[in-house]
Amino acid sequence: MSKRKNEFDVLLEIRMENIPARFILSAEKQMRRFLETSLSESRLSFGKINIFGTYKRLVAHIEGVGEKTERKILLVKGPPARFLKDEKGEYTPESTGFAAKQGVRLQDLRVEKTPKGDFIFAEKEVGGESSKAKLGEIFSAMISSLEFPKSMIWEETGFRFARPLRGIVSLFGDKIIPVRVAGVKGGRTTEGLNAKGGKTIIVRRVTDYFRILRNVNVIVKDDERRQMLEREIKSAAARMSLSVNLDEDLLLENLYLVEYPVVVSGDFSIDFLKLPPELINLVMKKHLKFFSLSEKNGSLAPYFIGIKDGVSRGQKNVRTGFKNVLEARFKDAVFFYEKDLAAGIKNYAGKIGEIILPVGLGTLKEKAQRVKKVADFIASLNLFGDLDRSDLNAACQCLFADIPSEVVREFPELEGIMAYYYMKKAGFSEKAASSVREYHFPLSTDSPLPSGEESLVLSLAGKTETLVSFFAAGLSASGTQDPYALRKQASGLARILVEKEISLNLREVFRVVRSTLPDGMDFDCEAEKSLLDFIWQRAEVLFQQRNFKFYELRAEKDFFARDGDLFDASL
């Protein structure tokens, strides 16, 4: 977009010591909100606001800012009209003070009629101030307003920020904007890539900034850096004739760990492929931020892709270093995995009685017993033609049994998944092992549902037990607070019932759960009504996606509240 005369681009770069990747997106959102509000309230004309971030700099680039704040005529209401002049025709102290406060002459005051009577008004012009000066105030306030999950204090004023500030670039075109925060003054000096020694760079004007930094291997713009990162990763995978597992969370984390992404690909010993693929992926992701690669048949390949910051000599040494660290982590994983296999899933199942649940819900063993009783009840309804009760009982026997294991204590995300491998090793059937693996399914609003009938029964039982137990304890999700992920449980329950077309009276299931609750805990009529409404709120989203009309949803809600059958309500 071309700029008109007296319009300039504005730049703010906040440079600090390296901050965690997870802090950056939130900071970018805060900066955008603050600037959109503050620029408008200050009557600053502007075009597009661009926000960027890396591990060492947060950047605001504002296009087309006017040289002066916009002028505007304001009509300011003052005291009632009777206070304009006294009986002698002299201006009163009230009108004199009002005129002085508004910066207008007494003779320019006028009386206007309003619905509440006649009042004194002053007409005055505001605006026309230096945008550069106003931006200095806005930038200083914005930097001070940023909040992070954790902050540091490093200088005598007690200023808090994610990491110590090390520099500020603040430019209006080619002029410096006066900014000062925590003893750091705005100027035109920044630094290049850490990996290249952080060379000092002078920015003469805003229009030079991105080009100058790109020339020293700093890609400031998030989208540009992401495109480069994805392109390099895919190219490296293609050179090996493999496909890369582009985990979105891992991609985002790497995006904010580097300013100039450089791919380092390498291999590891094929012996480590005896580990479950989910464990291999998590070791690579969680410990080293590496991407895994797969063969054409979908099986994991003994290769990795790591990301480093900037091009450097000795790339082969970097590759060797990455490989050595990765294999050391894999050796730890093998040790824990083999220790778990030796102990056996049944041994770990005997330990879940030692794990205490919150809010008086007993032990994990007692929860497993409650889930089994609910699963037995659902199975007795004969809703599933090919259900194998022996496989369901075996799954209940091993439910939660991998939680005390060495691998799951290190990687809690693998609960259920590791139980699958331990159960298979112990001789349990595929159906039984898969039921435990899929106990938490669906994991999101669009992820797969449990695949088998045993898995469906166990997942339904677990979700209803969890919801009834927490509602009986007086706990439910409210506002943005949902520490026990109850919305996820209710959404999953609704998806299974509706998408699998299961006619199940939840009121009857609730009564079974109620009979299993710990002493002193009750699930009364009010709690039941609240839980049904809670589940309906999640189900309503599903029905809206199926284009149900408002009056149809109303009828369905009434039916569900009365009979407790979500699928029948949708017919």
JSON list of C-alpha atoms in Angstrom, two decimals, residues 94-224:
[
{"chain": "A", "resi": 94, "resn": "GLU", "atom": "CA", "xyz": [-17.76, 28.06, 37.66]},
{"chain": "A", "resi": 95, "resn": "SER", "atom": "CA", "xyz": [-17.78, 29.23, 34.04]},
{"chain": "A", "resi": 96, "resn": "THR", "atom": "CA", "xyz": [-14.33, 30.82, 34.41]},
{"chain": "A", "resi": 97, "resn": "GLY", "atom": "CA", "xyz": [-12.86, 27.60, 35.76]},
{"chain": "A", "resi": 98, "resn": "PHE", "atom": "CA", "xyz": [-14.56, 25.52, 33.03]},
{"chain": "A", "resi": 99, "resn": "ALA", "atom": "CA", "xyz": [-13.18, 27.77, 30.28]},
{"chain": "A", "resi": 100, "resn": "ALA", "atom": "CA", "xyz": [-9.68, 27.63, 31.74]},
{"chain": "A", "resi": 101, "resn": "LYS", "atom": "CA", "xyz": [-9.81, 23.86, 32.05]},
{"chain": "A", "resi": 102, "resn": "GLN", "atom": "CA", "xyz": [-10.89, 23.44, 28.43]},
{"chain": "A", "resi": 103, "resn": "GLY", "atom": "CA", "xyz": [-8.38, 26.04, 27.15]},
{"chain": "A", "resi": 104, "resn": "VAL", "atom": "CA", "xyz": [-10.96, 28.32, 25.51]},
{"chain": "A", "resi": 105, "resn": "ARG", "atom": "CA", "xyz": [-11.86, 32.00, 25.87]},
{"chain": "A", "resi": 106, "resn": "LEU", "atom": "CA", "xyz": [-14.79, 32.93, 28.11]},
{"chain": "A", "resi": 107, "resn": "GLN", "atom": "CA", "xyz": [-16.57, 34.66, 25.23]},
{"chain": "A", "resi": 108, "resn": "ASP", "atom": "CA", "xyz": [-16.45, 31.40, 23.24]},
{"chain": "A", "resi": 109, "resn": "LEU", "atom": "CA", "xyz": [-18.59, 29.56, 25.79]},
{"chain": "A", "resi": 110, "resn": "ARG", "atom": "CA", "xyz": [-22.15, 28.94, 24.67]},
{"chain": "A", "resi": 111, "resn": "VAL", "atom": "CA", "xyz": [-25.40, 27.58, 26.04]},
{"chain": "A", "resi": 112, "resn": "GLU", "atom": "CA", "xyz": [-27.03, 24.53, 24.46]},
{"chain": "A", "resi": 113, "resn": "LYS", "atom": "CA", "xyz": [-30.32, 22.79, 25.20]},
{"chain": "A", "resi": 114, "resn": "THR", "atom": "CA", "xyz": [-30.21, 19.15, 26.34]},
{"chain": "A", "resi": 115, "resn": "PRO", "atom": "CA", "xyz": [-32.89, 16.70, 27.52]},
{"chain": "A", "resi": 116, "resn": "LYS", "atom": "CA", "xyz": [-31.78, 17.51, 31.07]},
{"chain": "A", "resi": 117, "resn": "GLY", "atom": "CA", "xyz": [-31.95, 21.28, 30.64]},
{"chain": "A", "resi": 118, "resn": "ASP", "atom": "CA", "xyz": [-29.67, 24.06, 29.43]},
{"chain": "A", "resi": 119, "resn": "PHE", "atom": "CA", "xyz": [-25.92, 23.68, 29.94]},
{"chain": "A", "resi": 120, "resn": "ILE", "atom": "CA", "xyz": [-22.72, 25.55, 29.18]},
{"chain": "A", "resi": 121, "resn": "PHE", "atom": "CA", "xyz": [-20.65, 24.07, 26.36]},
{"chain": "A", "resi": 122, "resn": "ALA", "atom": "CA", "xyz": [-17.14, 24.70, 25.13]},
{"chain": "A", "resi": 123, "resn": "GLU", "atom": "CA", "xyz": [-16.10, 23.93, 21.57]},
{"chain": "A", "resi": 124, "resn": "LYS", "atom": "CA", "xyz": [-12.44, 23.07, 21.29]},
{"chain": "A", "resi": 125, "resn": "GLU", "atom": "CA", "xyz": [-10.06, 21.52, 18.82]},
{"chain": "A", "resi": 126, "resn": "VAL", "atom": "CA", "xyz": [-7.95, 18.58, 19.93]},
{"chain": "A", "resi": 127, "resn": "GLY", "atom": "CA", "xyz": [-5.18, 16.70, 18.13]},
{"chain": "A", "resi": 128, "resn": "GLY", "atom": "CA", "xyz": [-2.39, 17.98, 15.97]},
{"chain": "A", "resi": 129, "resn": "GLU", "atom": "CA", "xyz": [0.20, 16.66, 18.43]},
{"chain": "A", "resi": 130, "resn": "SER", "atom": "CA", "xyz": [3.43, 15.04, 17.39]},
{"chain": "A", "resi": 131, "resn": "SER", "atom": "CA", "xyz": [2.82, 11.37, 16.60]},
{"chain": "A", "resi": 132, "resn": "LYS", "atom": "CA", "xyz": [6.43, 10.60, 17.48]},
{"chain": "A", "resi": 133, "resn": "ALA", "atom": "CA", "xyz": [5.99, 11.87, 21.03]},
{"chain": "A", "resi": 134, "resn": "LYS", "atom": "CA", "xyz": [2.68, 10.08, 21.46]},
{"chain": "A", "resi": 135, "resn": "LEU", "atom": "CA", "xyz": [4.17, 6.82, 20.17]},
{"chain": "A", "resi": 136, "resn": "GLY", "atom": "CA", "xyz": [6.95, 7.11, 22.76]},
{"chain": "A", "resi": 137, "resn": "GLU", "atom": "CA", "xyz": [4.32, 7.11, 25.50]},
{"chain": "A", "resi": 138, "resn": "ILE", "atom": "CA", "xyz": [2.40, 4.23, 23.91]},
{"chain": "A", "resi": 139, "resn": "PHE", "atom": "CA", "xyz": [5.48, 2.04, 23.37]},
{"chain": "A", "resi": 140, "resn": "SER", "atom": "CA", "xyz": [6.78, 2.58, 26.91]},
{"chain": "A", "resi": 141, "resn": "ALA", "atom": "CA", "xyz": [3.38, 1.70, 28.35]},
{"chain": "A", "resi": 142, "resn": "MET", "atom": "CA", "xyz": [3.02, -1.35, 26.11]},
{"chain": "A", "resi": 143, "resn": "ILE", "atom": "CA", "xyz": [6.39, -2.83, 27.02]},
{"chain": "A", "resi": 144, "resn": "SER", "atom": "CA", "xyz": [5.55, -2.38, 30.70]},
{"chain": "A", "resi": 145, "resn": "SER", "atom": "CA", "xyz": [2.15, -4.03, 30.24]},
{"chain": "A", "resi": 146, "resn": "LEU", "atom": "CA", "xyz": [3.35, -7.33, 28.73]},
{"chain": "A", "resi": 147, "resn": "GLU", "atom": "CA", "xyz": [2.68, -10.36, 30.92]},
{"chain": "A", "resi": 148, "resn": "PHE", "atom": "CA", "xyz": [4.48, -13.71, 30.81]},
{"chain": "A", "resi": 149, "resn": "PRO", "atom": "CA", "xyz": [4.02, -17.06, 32.56]},
{"chain": "A", "resi": 150, "resn": "LYS", "atom": "CA", "xyz": [7.23, -16.29, 34.45]},
{"chain": "A", "resi": 151, "resn": "SER", "atom": "CA", "xyz": [9.04, -12.97, 34.78]},
{"chain": "A", "resi": 152, "resn": "MET", "atom": "CA", "xyz": [12.40, -11.76, 36.06]},
{"chain": "A", "resi": 153, "resn": "ILE", "atom": "CA", "xyz": [13.58, -8.69, 37.98]},
{"chain": "A", "resi": 154, "resn": "TRP", "atom": "CA", "xyz": [17.16, -7.71, 37.15]},
{"chain": "A", "resi": 155, "resn": "GLU", "atom": "CA", "xyz": [17.51, -3.97, 37.76]},
{"chain": "A", "resi": 156, "resn": "GLU", "atom": "CA", "xyz": [16.95, -1.57, 40.62]},
{"chain": "A", "resi": 157, "resn": "THR", "atom": "CA", "xyz": [13.50, -0.21, 39.61]},
{"chain": "A", "resi": 158, "resn": "GLY", "atom": "CA", "xyz": [11.96, -3.68, 39.99]},
{"chain": "A", "resi": 159, "resn": "PHE", "atom": "CA", "xyz": [10.74, -3.79, 36.38]},
{"chain": "A", "resi": 160, "resn": "ARG", "atom": "CA", "xyz": [9.45, -7.27, 35.45]},
{"chain": "A", "resi": 161, "resn": "PHE", "atom": "CA", "xyz": [9.86, -8.94, 32.06]},
{"chain": "A", "resi": 162, "resn": "ALA", "atom": "CA", "xyz": [10.31, -12.46, 30.70]},
{"chain": "A", "resi": 163, "resn": "ARG", "atom": "CA", "xyz": [14.07, -11.93, 30.47]},
{"chain": "A", "resi": 164, "resn": "PRO", "atom": "CA", "xyz": [16.30, -8.86, 30.91]},
{"chain": "A", "resi": 165, "resn": "LEU", "atom": "CA", "xyz": [15.90, -6.19, 28.24]},
{"chain": "A", "resi": 166, "resn": "ARG", "atom": "CA", "xyz": [19.02, -5.60, 26.19]},
{"chain": "A", "resi": 167, "resn": "GLY", "atom": "CA", "xyz": [17.98, -3.00, 23.64]},
{"chain": "A", "resi": 168, "resn": "ILE", "atom": "CA", "xyz": [15.13, -1.09, 21.99]},
{"chain": "A", "resi": 169, "resn": "VAL", "atom": "CA", "xyz": [14.89, 0.12, 18.40]},
{"chain": "A", "resi": 170, "resn": "SER", "atom": "CA", "xyz": [12.16, 2.76, 18.10]},
{"chain": "A", "resi": 171, "resn": "LEU", "atom": "CA", "xyz": [11.93, 4.62, 14.81]},
{"chain": "A", "resi": 172, "resn": "PHE", "atom": "CA", "xyz": [9.42, 6.91, 13.13]},
{"chain": "A", "resi": 173, "resn": "GLY", "atom": "CA", "xyz": [10.62, 6.80, 9.56]},
{"chain": "A", "resi": 174, "resn": "ASP", "atom": "CA", "xyz": [14.26, 7.74, 10.14]},
{"chain": "A", "resi": 175, "resn": "LYS", "atom": "CA", "xyz": [13.71, 9.58, 13.45]},
{"chain": "A", "resi": 176, "resn": "ILE", "atom": "CA", "xyz": [14.18, 8.05, 16.89]},
{"chain": "A", "resi": 177, "resn": "ILE", "atom": "CA", "xyz": [11.02, 7.76, 19.02]},
{"chain": "A", "resi": 178, "resn": "PRO", "atom": "CA", "xyz": [11.72, 8.65, 22.67]},
{"chain": "A", "resi": 179, "resn": "VAL", "atom": "CA", "xyz": [11.26, 5.42, 24.64]},
{"chain": "A", "resi": 180, "resn": "ARG", "atom": "CA", "xyz": [12.80, 4.48, 27.97]},
{"chain": "A", "resi": 181, "resn": "VAL", "atom": "CA", "xyz": [12.01, 1.33, 29.95]},
{"chain": "A", "resi": 182, "resn": "ALA", "atom": "CA", "xyz": [13.99, -0.24, 32.80]},
{"chain": "A", "resi": 183, "resn": "GLY", "atom": "CA", "xyz": [16.97, 2.01, 32.04]},
{"chain": "A", "resi": 184, "resn": "VAL", "atom": "CA", "xyz": [16.99, 0.99, 28.35]},
{"chain": "A", "resi": 185, "resn": "LYS", "atom": "CA", "xyz": [16.56, 3.85, 25.86]},
{"chain": "A", "resi": 186, "resn": "GLY", "atom": "CA", "xyz": [15.09, 3.60, 22.38]},
{"chain": "A", "resi": 187, "resn": "GLY", "atom": "CA", "xyz": [17.52, 4.10, 19.51]},
{"chain": "A", "resi": 188, "resn": "ARG", "atom": "CA", "xyz": [18.56, 2.60, 16.19]},
{"chain": "A", "resi": 189, "resn": "THR", "atom": "CA", "xyz": [21.01, -0.12, 17.30]},
{"chain": "A", "resi": 190, "resn": "THR", "atom": "CA", "xyz": [20.17, -3.83, 17.16]},
{"chain": "A", "resi": 191, "resn": "GLU", "atom": "CA", "xyz": [22.09, -7.11, 16.92]},
{"chain": "A", "resi": 192, "resn": "GLY", "atom": "CA", "xyz": [22.45, -9.90, 14.38]},
{"chain": "A", "resi": 193, "resn": "LEU", "atom": "CA", "xyz": [22.22, -13.65, 14.84]},
{"chain": "A", "resi": 194, "resn": "ASN", "atom": "CA", "xyz": [23.44, -15.11, 18.12]},
{"chain": "A", "resi": 195, "resn": "ALA", "atom": "CA", "xyz": [25.16, -17.94, 16.28]},
{"chain": "A", "resi": 196, "resn": "LYS", "atom": "CA", "xyz": [27.21, -15.34, 14.38]},
{"chain": "A", "resi": 197, "resn": "GLY", "atom": "CA", "xyz": [28.26, -13.49, 17.50]},
{"chain": "A", "resi": 198, "resn": "GLY", "atom": "CA", "xyz": [25.44, -10.95, 17.67]},
{"chain": "A", "resi": 199, "resn": "LYS", "atom": "CA", "xyz": [27.10, -8.32, 15.49]},
{"chain": "A", "resi": 200, "resn": "THR", "atom": "CA", "xyz": [25.97, -4.73, 16.17]},
{"chain": "A", "resi": 201, "resn": "ILE", "atom": "CA", "xyz": [23.75, -3.30, 13.42]},
{"chain": "A", "resi": 202, "resn": "ILE", "atom": "CA", "xyz": [22.64, 0.31, 12.87]},
{"chain": "A", "resi": 203, "resn": "VAL", "atom": "CA", "xyz": [19.14, 0.81, 11.46]},
{"chain": "A", "resi": 204, "resn": "ARG", "atom": "CA", "xyz": [18.95, 4.17, 9.69]},
{"chain": "A", "resi": 205, "resn": "ARG", "atom": "CA", "xyz": [15.28, 4.00, 8.72]},
{"chain": "A", "resi": 206, "resn": "VAL", "atom": "CA", "xyz": [12.33, 1.67, 9.18]},
{"chain": "A", "resi": 207, "resn": "THR", "atom": "CA", "xyz": [12.24, 0.65, 5.53]},
{"chain": "A", "resi": 208, "resn": "ASP", "atom": "CA", "xyz": [15.78, -0.80, 5.87]},
{"chain": "A", "resi": 209, "resn": "TYR", "atom": "CA", "xyz": [15.12, -2.93, 8.96]},
{"chain": "A", "resi": 210, "resn": "PHE", "atom": "CA", "xyz": [13.91, -6.26, 7.55]},
{"chain": "A", "resi": 211, "resn": "ARG", "atom": "CA", "xyz": [16.35, -6.21, 4.63]},
{"chain": "A", "resi": 212, "resn": "ILE", "atom": "CA", "xyz": [19.37, -5.44, 6.83]},
{"chain": "A", "resi": 213, "resn": "LEU", "atom": "CA", "xyz": [18.54, -8.25, 9.26]},
{"chain": "A", "resi": 214, "resn": "ARG", "atom": "CA", "xyz": [17.81, -10.70, 6.46]},
{"chain": "A", "resi": 215, "resn": "ASN", "atom": "CA", "xyz": [21.25, -9.93, 5.05]},
{"chain": "A", "resi": 216, "resn": "VAL", "atom": "CA", "xyz": [22.81, -11.07, 8.35]},
{"chain": "A", "resi": 217, "resn": "ASN", "atom": "CA", "xyz": [20.66, -14.26, 8.51]},
{"chain": "A", "resi": 218, "resn": "VAL", "atom": "CA", "xyz": [17.88, -13.03, 10.77]},
{"chain": "A", "resi": 219, "resn": "ILE", "atom": "CA", "xyz": [14.37, -13.74, 9.45]},
{"chain": "A", "resi": 220, "resn": "VAL", "atom": "CA", "xyz": [12.19, -11.55, 11.66]},
{"chain": "A", "resi": 221, "resn": "LYS", "atom": "CA", "xyz": [8.82, -12.27, 10.07]},
{"chain": "A", "resi": 222, "resn": "ASP", "atom": "CA", "xyz": [7.13, -15.35, 11.53]},
{"chain": "A", "resi": 223, "resn": "ASP", "atom": "CA", "xyz": [5.40, -16.44, 8.30]},
{"chain": "A", "resi": 224, "resn": "GLU", "atom": "CA", "xyz": [8.55, -16.07, 6.23]}
]
